[in-house]
mmCIF file of C-alpha atoms in Angstrom:
data_model
loop_
_atom_site.group_PDB
_atom_site.id
_atom_site.type_symbol
_atom_site.label_atom_id
_atom_site.label_comp_id
_atom_site.label_asym_id
_atom_site.label_seq_id
_atom_site.Cartn_x
_atom_site.Cartn_y
_atom_site.Cartn_z
ATOM 1 C CA MET A 1 19.212 11.248 0.959
ATOM 2 C CA ASP A 2 22.965 10.811 0.726
ATOM 3 C CA THR A 3 23.679 11.116 -3.001
ATOM 4 C CA GLY A 4 27.233 9.863 -2.408
ATOM 5 C CA LEU A 5 25.839 6.540 -1.166
ATOM 6 C CA VAL A 6 23.546 6.383 -4.173
ATOM 7 C CA GLU A 7 26.463 6.958 -6.555
ATOM 8 C CA ARG A 8 28.555 4.291 -4.792
ATOM 9 C CA SER A 9 25.595 1.898 -4.966
ATOM 10 C CA LYS A 10 25.247 2.557 -8.685
ATOM 11 C CA GLN A 11 28.868 1.472 -9.049
ATOM 12 C CA GLY A 12 28.050 -1.882 -7.402
ATOM 13 C CA ASP A 13 28.863 -1.162 -3.743
ATOM 14 C CA ALA A 14 26.463 -3.510 -1.920
ATOM 15 C CA GLY A 15 27.372 -2.018 1.473
ATOM 16 C CA ALA A 16 26.342 1.445 0.293
ATOM 17 C CA PHE A 17 23.057 0.043 -1.023
ATOM 18 C CA ASP A 18 22.413 -1.679 2.324
ATOM 19 C CA ALA A 19 23.057 1.609 4.116
ATOM 20 C CA LEU A 20 20.534 3.330 1.835
ATOM 21 C CA VAL A 21 17.711 0.819 2.142
ATOM 22 C CA ALA A 22 18.165 -0.423 5.734
ATOM 23 C CA PRO A 23 16.282 2.538 7.272
ATOM 24 C CA LEU A 24 13.421 2.039 4.802
ATOM 25 C CA VAL A 25 12.875 -1.721 4.991
ATOM 26 C CA GLU A 26 10.325 -1.669 7.829
ATOM 27 C CA ARG A 27 8.294 1.086 6.165
ATOM 28 C CA PHE A 28 8.599 -0.779 2.857
ATOM 29 C CA HIS A 29 7.166 -3.906 4.409
ATOM 30 C CA GLY A 30 4.456 -1.881 6.166
ATOM 31 C CA VAL A 31 3.328 -0.352 2.871
ATOM 32 C CA ALA A 32 3.367 -3.738 1.135
ATOM 33 C CA LEU A 33 1.394 -5.295 3.990
ATOM 34 C CA ARG A 34 -1.230 -2.579 3.887
ATOM 35 C CA MET A 35 -1.557 -2.772 0.112
ATOM 36 C CA LEU A 36 -1.634 -6.564 -0.153
ATOM 37 C CA ARG A 37 -3.238 -7.497 3.189
ATOM 38 C CA ASP A 38 -1.187 -10.687 3.338
ATOM 39 C CA VAL A 39 2.077 -11.194 5.222
ATOM 40 C CA ASP A 40 3.587 -13.651 2.737
ATOM 41 C CA ALA A 41 2.633 -11.485 -0.241
ATOM 42 C CA ALA A 42 4.102 -8.420 1.487
ATOM 43 C CA ASP A 43 7.335 -10.320 2.159
ATOM 44 C CA ASP A 44 7.527 -11.357 -1.493
ATOM 45 C CA ALA A 45 6.747 -7.880 -2.835
ATOM 46 C CA THR A 46 9.285 -6.253 -0.524
ATOM 47 C CA GLN A 47 11.971 -8.716 -1.514
ATOM 48 C CA ASP A 48 11.151 -8.377 -5.226
ATOM 49 C CA ALA A 49 11.257 -4.584 -4.975
ATOM 50 C CA LEU A 50 14.654 -4.551 -3.287
ATOM 51 C CA VAL A 51 16.128 -7.007 -5.779
ATOM 52 C CA SER A 52 14.683 -4.991 -8.679
ATOM 53 C CA ALA A 53 16.056 -1.775 -7.215
ATOM 54 C CA TRP A 54 19.530 -3.289 -6.928
ATOM 55 C CA ARG A 55 19.399 -4.544 -10.506
ATOM 56 C CA GLN A 56 17.964 -1.332 -11.954
ATOM 57 C CA LEU A 57 20.105 1.045 -9.905
ATOM 58 C CA PRO A 58 22.710 1.656 -12.626
ATOM 59 C CA LYS A 59 19.897 3.057 -14.808
ATOM 60 C CA LEU A 60 18.881 5.679 -12.211
ATOM 61 C CA ARG A 61 19.762 9.026 -13.777
ATOM 62 C CA ARG A 62 19.457 11.379 -10.800
ATOM 63 C CA ALA A 63 20.783 10.301 -7.422
ATOM 64 C CA ASP A 64 18.584 12.873 -5.650
ATOM 65 C CA ARG A 65 15.498 11.007 -6.970
ATOM 66 C CA PHE A 66 16.494 7.706 -5.329
ATOM 67 C CA GLU A 67 13.786 7.546 -2.657
ATOM 68 C CA PRO A 68 10.733 8.297 -4.879
ATOM 69 C CA TRP A 69 12.196 5.898 -7.448
ATOM 70 C CA LEU A 70 12.474 3.206 -4.767
ATOM 71 C CA TRP A 71 8.866 3.739 -3.597
ATOM 72 C CA ARG A 72 7.709 3.500 -7.231
ATOM 73 C CA ILE A 73 9.438 0.126 -7.571
ATOM 74 C CA LEU A 74 7.730 -1.091 -4.379
ATOM 75 C CA VAL A 75 4.268 0.018 -5.501
ATOM 76 C CA ARG A 76 4.739 -1.745 -8.833
ATOM 77 C CA ALA A 77 5.998 -4.880 -7.065
ATOM 78 C CA CYS A 78 2.826 -4.824 -4.947
ATOM 79 C CA TYR A 79 0.675 -4.548 -8.077
ATOM 80 C CA THR A 80 2.524 -7.490 -9.620
ATOM 81 C CA GLU A 81 2.248 -9.589 -6.468
ATOM 82 C CA SER A 82 -1.448 -8.783 -6.139
ATOM 83 C CA GLY A 83 -2.078 -9.988 -9.684
ATOM 84 C CA ARG A 84 -0.034 -13.124 -9.061
ATOM 85 C CA ARG A 85 -1.967 -13.897 -5.864
ATOM 86 C CA ARG A 86 -5.318 -13.208 -7.492
ATOM 87 C CA ARG A 87 -4.533 -15.715 -10.225
ATOM 88 C CA SER A 88 -3.500 -18.413 -7.767
ATOM 89 C CA HIS A 89 -6.001 -18.818 -4.934
ATOM 90 C CA ALA A 90 -7.684 -16.926 -2.138
ATOM 91 C CA ARG A 91 -6.255 -17.306 1.346
ATOM 92 C CA ILE A 92 -7.245 -15.775 4.611
ATOM 93 C CA GLN A 93 -4.466 -14.764 6.925
ATOM 94 C CA TYR A 94 -4.719 -13.044 10.260
ATOM 95 C CA LEU A 95 -3.169 -9.569 10.425
ATOM 96 C CA ALA A 96 -2.184 -8.568 13.923
ATOM 97 C CA PRO A 97 -3.992 -5.401 14.985
ATOM 98 C CA GLU A 98 -1.975 -2.295 15.597
ATOM 99 C CA PRO A 99 -1.767 -1.551 19.335
ATOM 100 C CA ARG A 100 -4.312 0.890 20.735
ATOM 101 C CA GLU A 101 -3.719 3.208 23.641
ATOM 102 C CA HIS A 102 -7.311 3.292 24.865
ATOM 103 C CA GLY A 103 -10.923 2.940 23.795
ATOM 104 C CA ASP A 104 -13.501 0.245 23.269
ATOM 105 C CA PRO A 105 -11.669 -2.841 21.981
ATOM 106 C CA PHE A 106 -14.846 -4.321 20.462
ATOM 107 C CA GLY A 107 -15.719 -1.117 18.617
ATOM 108 C CA ASP A 108 -12.194 -1.021 17.254
ATOM 109 C CA VAL A 109 -12.521 -4.591 15.978
ATOM 110 C CA ASP A 110 -15.803 -3.796 14.220
ATOM 111 C CA GLN A 111 -14.370 -0.669 12.624
ATOM 112 C CA ARG A 112 -11.166 -2.411 11.604
ATOM 113 C CA ASP A 113 -13.161 -5.306 10.120
ATOM 114 C CA ALA A 114 -15.381 -2.930 8.137
ATOM 115 C CA LEU A 115 -12.336 -1.010 6.869
ATOM 116 C CA GLU A 116 -10.586 -4.258 5.953
ATOM 117 C CA ARG A 117 -13.555 -5.490 3.912
ATOM 118 C CA ALA A 118 -13.990 -2.134 2.171
ATOM 119 C CA PHE A 119 -10.265 -1.792 1.449
ATOM 120 C CA GLY A 120 -10.195 -5.313 0.025
ATOM 121 C CA ARG A 121 -12.804 -4.335 -2.562
ATOM 122 C CA LEU A 122 -10.688 -1.531 -4.010
ATOM 123 C CA PRO A 123 -8.523 -1.979 -7.105
ATOM 124 C CA ASP A 124 -4.754 -2.053 -6.590
ATOM 125 C CA GLU A 125 -4.219 1.507 -7.866
ATOM 126 C CA GLN A 126 -6.721 2.925 -5.382
ATOM 127 C CA ARG A 127 -5.199 0.935 -2.536
ATOM 128 C CA GLY A 128 -1.797 2.249 -3.566
ATOM 129 C CA VAL A 129 -2.719 5.936 -3.397
ATOM 130 C CA LEU A 130 -4.573 5.479 -0.101
ATOM 131 C CA VAL A 131 -1.616 3.713 1.510
ATOM 132 C CA LEU A 132 0.819 6.348 0.246
ATOM 133 C CA ARG A 133 -1.428 9.123 1.596
ATOM 134 C CA HIS A 134 -2.661 7.696 4.881
ATOM 135 C CA TYR A 135 0.123 5.337 5.937
ATOM 136 C CA LEU A 136 3.179 7.211 4.668
ATOM 137 C CA GLY A 137 1.598 10.662 4.846
ATOM 138 C CA PHE A 138 2.680 11.578 1.315
ATOM 139 C CA SER A 139 1.295 14.749 -0.245
ATOM 140 C CA SER A 140 -0.414 14.685 -3.636
ATOM 141 C CA GLU A 141 2.830 15.932 -5.177
ATOM 142 C CA GLU A 142 4.837 13.129 -3.555
ATOM 143 C CA ILE A 143 2.286 10.537 -4.660
ATOM 144 C CA ALA A 144 2.456 11.940 -8.191
ATOM 145 C CA ASP A 145 6.233 11.686 -8.055
ATOM 146 C CA VAL A 146 6.179 8.061 -6.895
ATOM 147 C CA MET A 147 3.545 7.003 -9.399
ATOM 148 C CA GLU A 148 4.963 9.095 -12.256
ATOM 149 C CA ILE A 149 1.741 10.994 -12.826
ATOM 150 C CA ARG A 150 0.786 14.655 -12.638
ATOM 151 C CA PRO A 151 -0.198 16.101 -9.231
ATOM 152 C CA GLY A 152 -3.710 16.804 -10.530
ATOM 153 C CA THR A 153 -4.038 13.163 -11.560
ATOM 154 C CA ALA A 154 -2.838 12.089 -8.104
ATOM 155 C CA ARG A 155 -5.479 14.287 -6.469
ATOM 156 C CA THR A 156 -8.135 12.843 -8.785
ATOM 157 C CA ARG A 157 -7.092 9.273 -7.984
ATOM 158 C CA LEU A 158 -7.169 10.070 -4.273
ATOM 159 C CA HIS A 159 -10.624 11.584 -4.643
ATOM 160 C CA TYR A 160 -11.967 8.508 -6.433
ATOM 161 C CA ALA A 161 -10.224 6.154 -3.991
ATOM 162 C CA HIS A 162 -11.806 7.951 -1.023
ATOM 163 C CA ARG A 163 -15.158 7.885 -2.792
ATOM 164 C CA ALA A 164 -14.861 4.163 -3.541
ATOM 165 C CA MET A 165 -13.854 3.485 0.068
ATOM 166 C CA ARG A 166 -16.876 5.412 1.350
ATOM 167 C CA ALA A 167 -19.164 3.539 -1.064
ATOM 168 C CA ALA A 168 -17.758 0.188 0.051
ATOM 169 C CA LEU A 169 -18.226 1.125 3.717
ATOM 170 C CA ASP A 170 -21.788 2.301 3.038
ATOM 171 C CA ALA A 171 -22.568 -0.913 1.162
ATOM 172 C CA ASP A 172 -21.447 -2.964 4.152
ATOM 173 C CA ALA A 173 -23.527 -0.831 6.526
ATOM 174 C CA ARG A 174 -26.768 -1.394 4.573
ATOM 175 C CA PRO A 175 -28.829 -4.369 5.747
ATOM 176 C CA THR A 176 -29.063 -7.312 3.380
ATOM 177 C CA PRO A 177 -32.485 -8.381 2.062
ATOM 178 C CA THR A 178 -32.330 -11.383 4.417
ATOM 179 C CA GLN A 179 -31.753 -9.107 7.417
ATOM 180 C CA VAL A 180 -34.629 -6.825 6.369
ATOM 181 C CA ALA A 181 -36.977 -9.820 5.954
ATOM 182 C CA ALA A 182 -35.966 -11.195 9.364
ATOM 183 C CA ASP A 183 -36.512 -7.783 10.976
ATOM 184 C CA ASN A 184 -39.938 -7.499 9.323
ATOM 185 C CA LEU A 185 -40.937 -10.971 10.527
ATOM 186 C CA GLY A 186 -39.843 -10.075 14.050
ATOM 187 C CA ALA A 187 -41.915 -6.873 13.952
ATOM 188 C CA VAL A 188 -45.054 -8.721 12.751
ATOM 189 C CA SER A 189 -45.034 -11.427 15.425
#
């Protein structure tokens, strides 16, 4: 991170700020999209985070901490947007699948659908740590830095998020009582 650009941005240089955030915007939007699972919500959260960062930049004490500080603002913007969307109304929006090199396209759809349903059941904080770990590849220490928690707390949150994800996937894999009854009727006849 170019601390000179950060210092110039803190002084109100919009061009320096653009140079700092331009390389991160696509990843920003990708994280927001994965956390919120809605294109419009991700657009809003990304925009809110960048505006907040610009406004709060003069308060940043250490220029070398710019990038974790920026990710923290994005994660919080996603939490805020998620709460706002939850209070309004539920909408279903198609998310384009990420391109696959090879494999069974129908198996991929089933797996992606199961992951989507399970991920949607998780609280915002658990989604946040999973996206930071598995989409951005952040270590527990980097996650702790972004979320302003201790590394041990980050590892604990990751553990519980993975556990909740597994439980949600297992719950979807279990047959419903209606399916069991239908299977039993089919076996009797």
